[in-house]
Amino acid sequence: MSTAGDTQGLAPSKDNQKSAKLSLDGKDFDLPVYEGTVGPDVIDITRLYGDTGNFTYDPGFTSTASCESKITYIDGEKGLLLYRGYPIAELAENGNFLETCHLLLYGELPTKAQQEDFNERVTMHTMVHEQMTRFFTGFRRDAHPMAIMVGVVGALSAFYHDSTDINDPVQRDIAAIRMIAKMPTIAAMAYKYSVGQPFMYPRNDLDYAANFLHMCFGVPCDRYEPDSVFAEAMDNIFILHADHEQNASTSTVRLAGSSGANPFGCISAGIACLWGPAHGGANEAALRMLEEIGSADRIPEFIKRAKDKDDPFRLMGFGHRVYKNYDPRAKIMQKNCHEVLQAIGADRDPTLKVALELEKIALEDEYFVDRKLYPNIDFYSGITLRALGFPTSMFTVLFAVARTVGWIAQWKEMIEDPEQRIGRPRQLYTGPDERPYVPMKDRG
Ligand code: CMC
């Protein structure tokens, strides 16, 4: 297949100037080519089956753009991550999470008045229906908090009927605000349930991240004042995880939503997908690996194992499907990690020492350099979260709290897209062809 023709300007365009030619069984087919603002062009194959009778084959969707989106852009080669055009580092350094939520949801950074209004709306929705607390007692005490999240978030649709009409833009907006507001409350409740402590109601005088820490680490018999370094680190972690383009959980949310499912159910599907170790669970694995290494003198042994193709061991927290350069979030996370460890007086933490040394060695090692294997966000987030006081079972839950805004922004964008249709991938079938039913007595 070849692409040809002129393209004009930088504006995203479907007035295709370019086309790709596909030669198949002696016939030529012209396929339109569209250009985005930045990033690779896409070849439109929506008519391919109708015109040629063929499907495309792309397991893992590594070459497939599943939608048009204006929310997040990643350039993996350059190590660039933009939310609505703004570099992640600038947002993390200068902004806060609720400002980022406004940006992702509505497309622009809020004015002061918009920010105050948005903060107020989120704050006023942080409590959950009191009856929901009974849900938690139905789970075994040792249930994984992600299992609780999948169930309870899905159950929101049974409590908030006035925000499940996906065709009403006002209801869609309320659902988005509710979800952003209630996720920290539900996550903190899941944590409190697992440690056998009473649930803490949200505090409206605290900002989003500080309130979350209060709900997790406060107890009714004492007044808990969240440490400002901790609250800032938490806020930063939320910003860094807020969206990441069409990753597995986001694509799950979009696919679930494409059938017209209610938004709470869609986010619950996203949470289930995020739980997988290849997606949200890697920071836990990275922390465990650093603890297993234990001291810098054991690093060469683990590096050797990571390179050995007969050993399934991989350096956890290294490499990324999209970033073939330093993950821009990892740089911010590294700074965050140092600040938190310094604040708790643990900057001599042996795990951090191992992490720094391992990073240095791996970045100079030919194997990792040649394969463009750089530390990803999970390399440092596990150490930071542990220092903040979270058990490893909560790491993915925190990821889900942060990613909720991305999921809901992507879900809204999909519902509002006039080209939206129910998602229905096709397949290359390699099972048996049609055959007659064999009665039991003839089955050998
Ligand atoms: N340690 C050692 N070798 C590695 C690693 C690693 N962490 N990652 C990739 N490689 C090697 C791999 O063996 C292959 O080598 P070769 O070409 O000789 O066969 C080469 O690098 C390319 O690997 P790949 O598996 O084709 O790369 P991928 O893009 O499919 O995998 C990955 C990406 C993240 C699954 C993988 O790098 C990995 O398993 N990393 C460790 C787990 C991890 O940190 N995951 C978190 C990802 S970020 C979370 C998120 O954004 O949601």
Tab-separated table of N, CA and C and ligand atoms in Angstrom, residues 244 277-280 282 306-307 309 313-322 324 327 329 367-368 371 373 376-378 399, ligand 1:
chain	number	residue	atom	x	y	z
A	244	HIS	N	-4.467	9.116	29.536
A	244	HIS	CA	-3.338	8.610	28.765
A	244	HIS	C	-3.820	8.074	27.426
A	277	PRO	N	-2.401	-6.717	35.780
A	277	PRO	CA	-1.011	-6.355	36.107
A	277	PRO	C	-0.255	-5.686	34.963
A	278	ALA	N	-0.667	-5.913	33.719
A	278	ALA	CA	0.053	-5.281	32.608
A	278	ALA	C	-0.346	-3.818	32.458
A	279	HIS	N	-1.374	-3.400	33.165
A	279	HIS	CA	-1.860	-2.029	33.010
A	279	HIS	C	-1.615	-1.251	34.298
A	280	GLY	N	-2.520	-1.404	35.270
A	280	GLY	CA	-2.402	-0.584	36.477
A	280	GLY	C	-1.563	-1.202	37.575
A	282	ALA	N	1.540	-2.400	37.587
A	282	ALA	CA	2.997	-2.483	37.462
A	282	ALA	C	3.761	-1.775	38.586
A	306	ALA	N	17.428	-9.864	33.700
A	306	ALA	CA	16.495	-9.145	32.815
A	306	ALA	C	16.873	-9.327	31.343
A	307	LYS	N	18.190	-9.502	31.104
A	307	LYS	CA	18.654	-9.636	29.709
A	307	LYS	C	18.556	-11.070	29.202
A	309	LYS	N	17.111	-14.216	27.926
A	309	LYS	CA	15.839	-14.556	27.253
A	309	LYS	C	15.213	-15.848	27.780
A	313	PHE	N	12.078	-13.085	33.970
A	313	PHE	CA	12.188	-11.851	34.747
A	313	PHE	C	12.403	-10.637	33.840
A	314	ARG	N	11.665	-9.559	34.130
A	314	ARG	CA	11.856	-8.289	33.435
A	314	ARG	C	12.072	-7.205	34.472
A	315	LEU	N	12.797	-6.176	34.133
A	315	LEU	CA	12.935	-5.060	35.072
A	315	LEU	C	11.615	-4.325	35.137
A	316	MET	N	10.928	-4.478	36.238
A	316	MET	CA	9.615	-3.839	36.392
A	316	MET	C	9.799	-2.323	36.482
A	317	GLY	N	8.901	-1.587	35.817
A	317	GLY	CA	9.043	-0.131	35.841
A	317	GLY	C	9.945	0.366	34.715
A	318	PHE	N	10.367	-0.564	33.839
A	318	PHE	CA	11.166	-0.163	32.663
A	318	PHE	C	10.445	-0.556	31.390
A	319	GLY	N	10.520	0.311	30.395
A	319	GLY	CA	9.909	0.017	29.103
A	319	GLY	C	8.466	0.477	29.060
A	320	HIS	N	7.989	0.740	27.885
A	320	HIS	CA	6.600	1.175	27.702
A	320	HIS	C	6.181	0.884	26.280
A	321	ARG	N	4.917	0.492	26.112
A	321	ARG	CA	4.414	0.199	24.781
A	321	ARG	C	4.484	1.430	23.871
A	322	VAL	N	4.255	2.609	24.409
A	322	VAL	CA	4.225	3.809	23.573
A	322	VAL	C	5.498	4.651	23.714
A	324	LYS	N	9.100	5.413	23.741
A	324	LYS	CA	10.386	4.822	23.404
A	324	LYS	C	11.456	5.873	23.729
A	327	ASP	N	9.761	8.389	29.855
A	327	ASP	CA	8.352	8.685	30.152
A	327	ASP	C	8.314	10.048	30.865
A	329	ARG	N	6.251	11.486	32.589
A	329	ARG	CA	5.644	11.420	33.917
A	329	ARG	C	6.642	10.879	34.940
A	367	TYR	N	22.009	-3.064	26.384
A	367	TYR	CA	20.742	-3.790	26.177
A	367	TYR	C	19.559	-2.832	26.286
A	368	PHE	N	19.542	-2.022	27.359
A	368	PHE	CA	18.410	-1.126	27.603
A	368	PHE	C	18.444	0.070	26.651
A	371	ARG	N	17.256	-0.968	23.125
A	371	ARG	CA	15.810	-1.248	23.052
A	371	ARG	C	14.957	-0.080	23.529
A	373	LEU	N	14.645	1.262	26.443
A	373	LEU	CA	13.913	0.916	27.668
A	373	LEU	C	14.267	1.913	28.765
A	376	ASN	N	9.590	3.976	33.522
A	376	ASN	CA	8.247	4.533	33.313
A	376	ASN	C	7.708	5.054	34.656
A	377	ILE	N	6.516	5.603	34.634
A	377	ILE	CA	5.957	6.252	35.837
A	377	ILE	C	5.900	5.313	37.038
A	378	ASP	N	5.705	4.015	36.768
A	378	ASP	CA	5.534	3.063	37.855
A	378	ASP	C	6.807	2.812	38.641
A	399	PHE	N	-4.722	4.900	41.189
A	399	PHE	CA	-4.636	5.094	39.744
A	399	PHE	C	-6.063	5.284	39.198
B	1	CMC	N1	13.101	-5.678	31.119
B	1	CMC	C1	13.873	-6.357	30.255
B	1	CMC	N2	13.658	-6.422	28.925
B	1	CMC	C2	12.605	-5.746	28.455
B	1	CMC	C3	11.733	-4.998	29.282
B	1	CMC	C4	12.023	-4.982	30.662
B	1	CMC	N3	11.239	-4.288	31.509
B	1	CMC	N4	10.755	-4.433	28.536
B	1	CMC	C5	10.990	-4.810	27.270
B	1	CMC	N5	12.116	-5.599	27.217
B	1	CMC	C6	12.744	-6.139	25.999
B	1	CMC	C7	11.974	-7.323	25.432
B	1	CMC	O1	12.411	-8.537	25.970
B	1	CMC	C8	12.266	-7.169	23.961
B	1	CMC	O2	13.555	-7.624	23.755
B	1	CMC	P1	13.949	-8.353	22.348
B	1	CMC	O3	13.734	-7.325	21.284
B	1	CMC	O4	15.371	-8.774	22.521
B	1	CMC	O5	13.014	-9.534	22.218
B	1	CMC	C9	12.291	-5.656	23.738
B	1	CMC	O6	12.685	-5.105	25.021
B	1	CMC	C10	10.950	-5.061	23.316
B	1	CMC	O7	9.984	-5.505	24.252
B	1	CMC	P2	8.420	-5.668	23.957
B	1	CMC	O8	7.867	-6.658	24.918
B	1	CMC	O9	8.210	-5.891	22.505
B	1	CMC	O10	7.897	-4.216	24.313
B	1	CMC	P3	6.412	-3.841	24.504
B	1	CMC	O11	6.281	-2.451	23.998
B	1	CMC	O12	5.483	-4.844	23.944
B	1	CMC	O13	6.260	-3.929	26.089
B	1	CMC	C11	5.964	-3.380	28.348
B	1	CMC	C12	6.043	-2.873	26.903
B	1	CMC	C13	5.621	-2.201	29.255
B	1	CMC	C14	4.873	-4.446	28.481
B	1	CMC	C15	7.333	-3.993	28.735
B	1	CMC	O14	8.349	-3.041	28.552
B	1	CMC	C16	7.356	-4.528	30.182
B	1	CMC	O15	6.953	-5.667	30.405
B	1	CMC	N6	7.841	-3.701	31.147
B	1	CMC	C17	7.828	-4.086	32.543
B	1	CMC	C18	6.437	-3.890	33.158
B	1	CMC	C19	6.085	-2.435	33.356
B	1	CMC	O16	6.865	-1.651	33.890
B	1	CMC	N7	4.868	-2.073	32.945
B	1	CMC	C20	4.348	-0.715	33.126
B	1	CMC	C21	4.075	-0.034	31.853
B	1	CMC	S1	3.577	1.663	32.061
B	1	CMC	C22	1.986	1.560	32.725
B	1	CMC	C23	0.945	2.352	31.988
B	1	CMC	O17	1.262	3.381	31.359
B	1	CMC	O18	-0.229	1.929	32.072
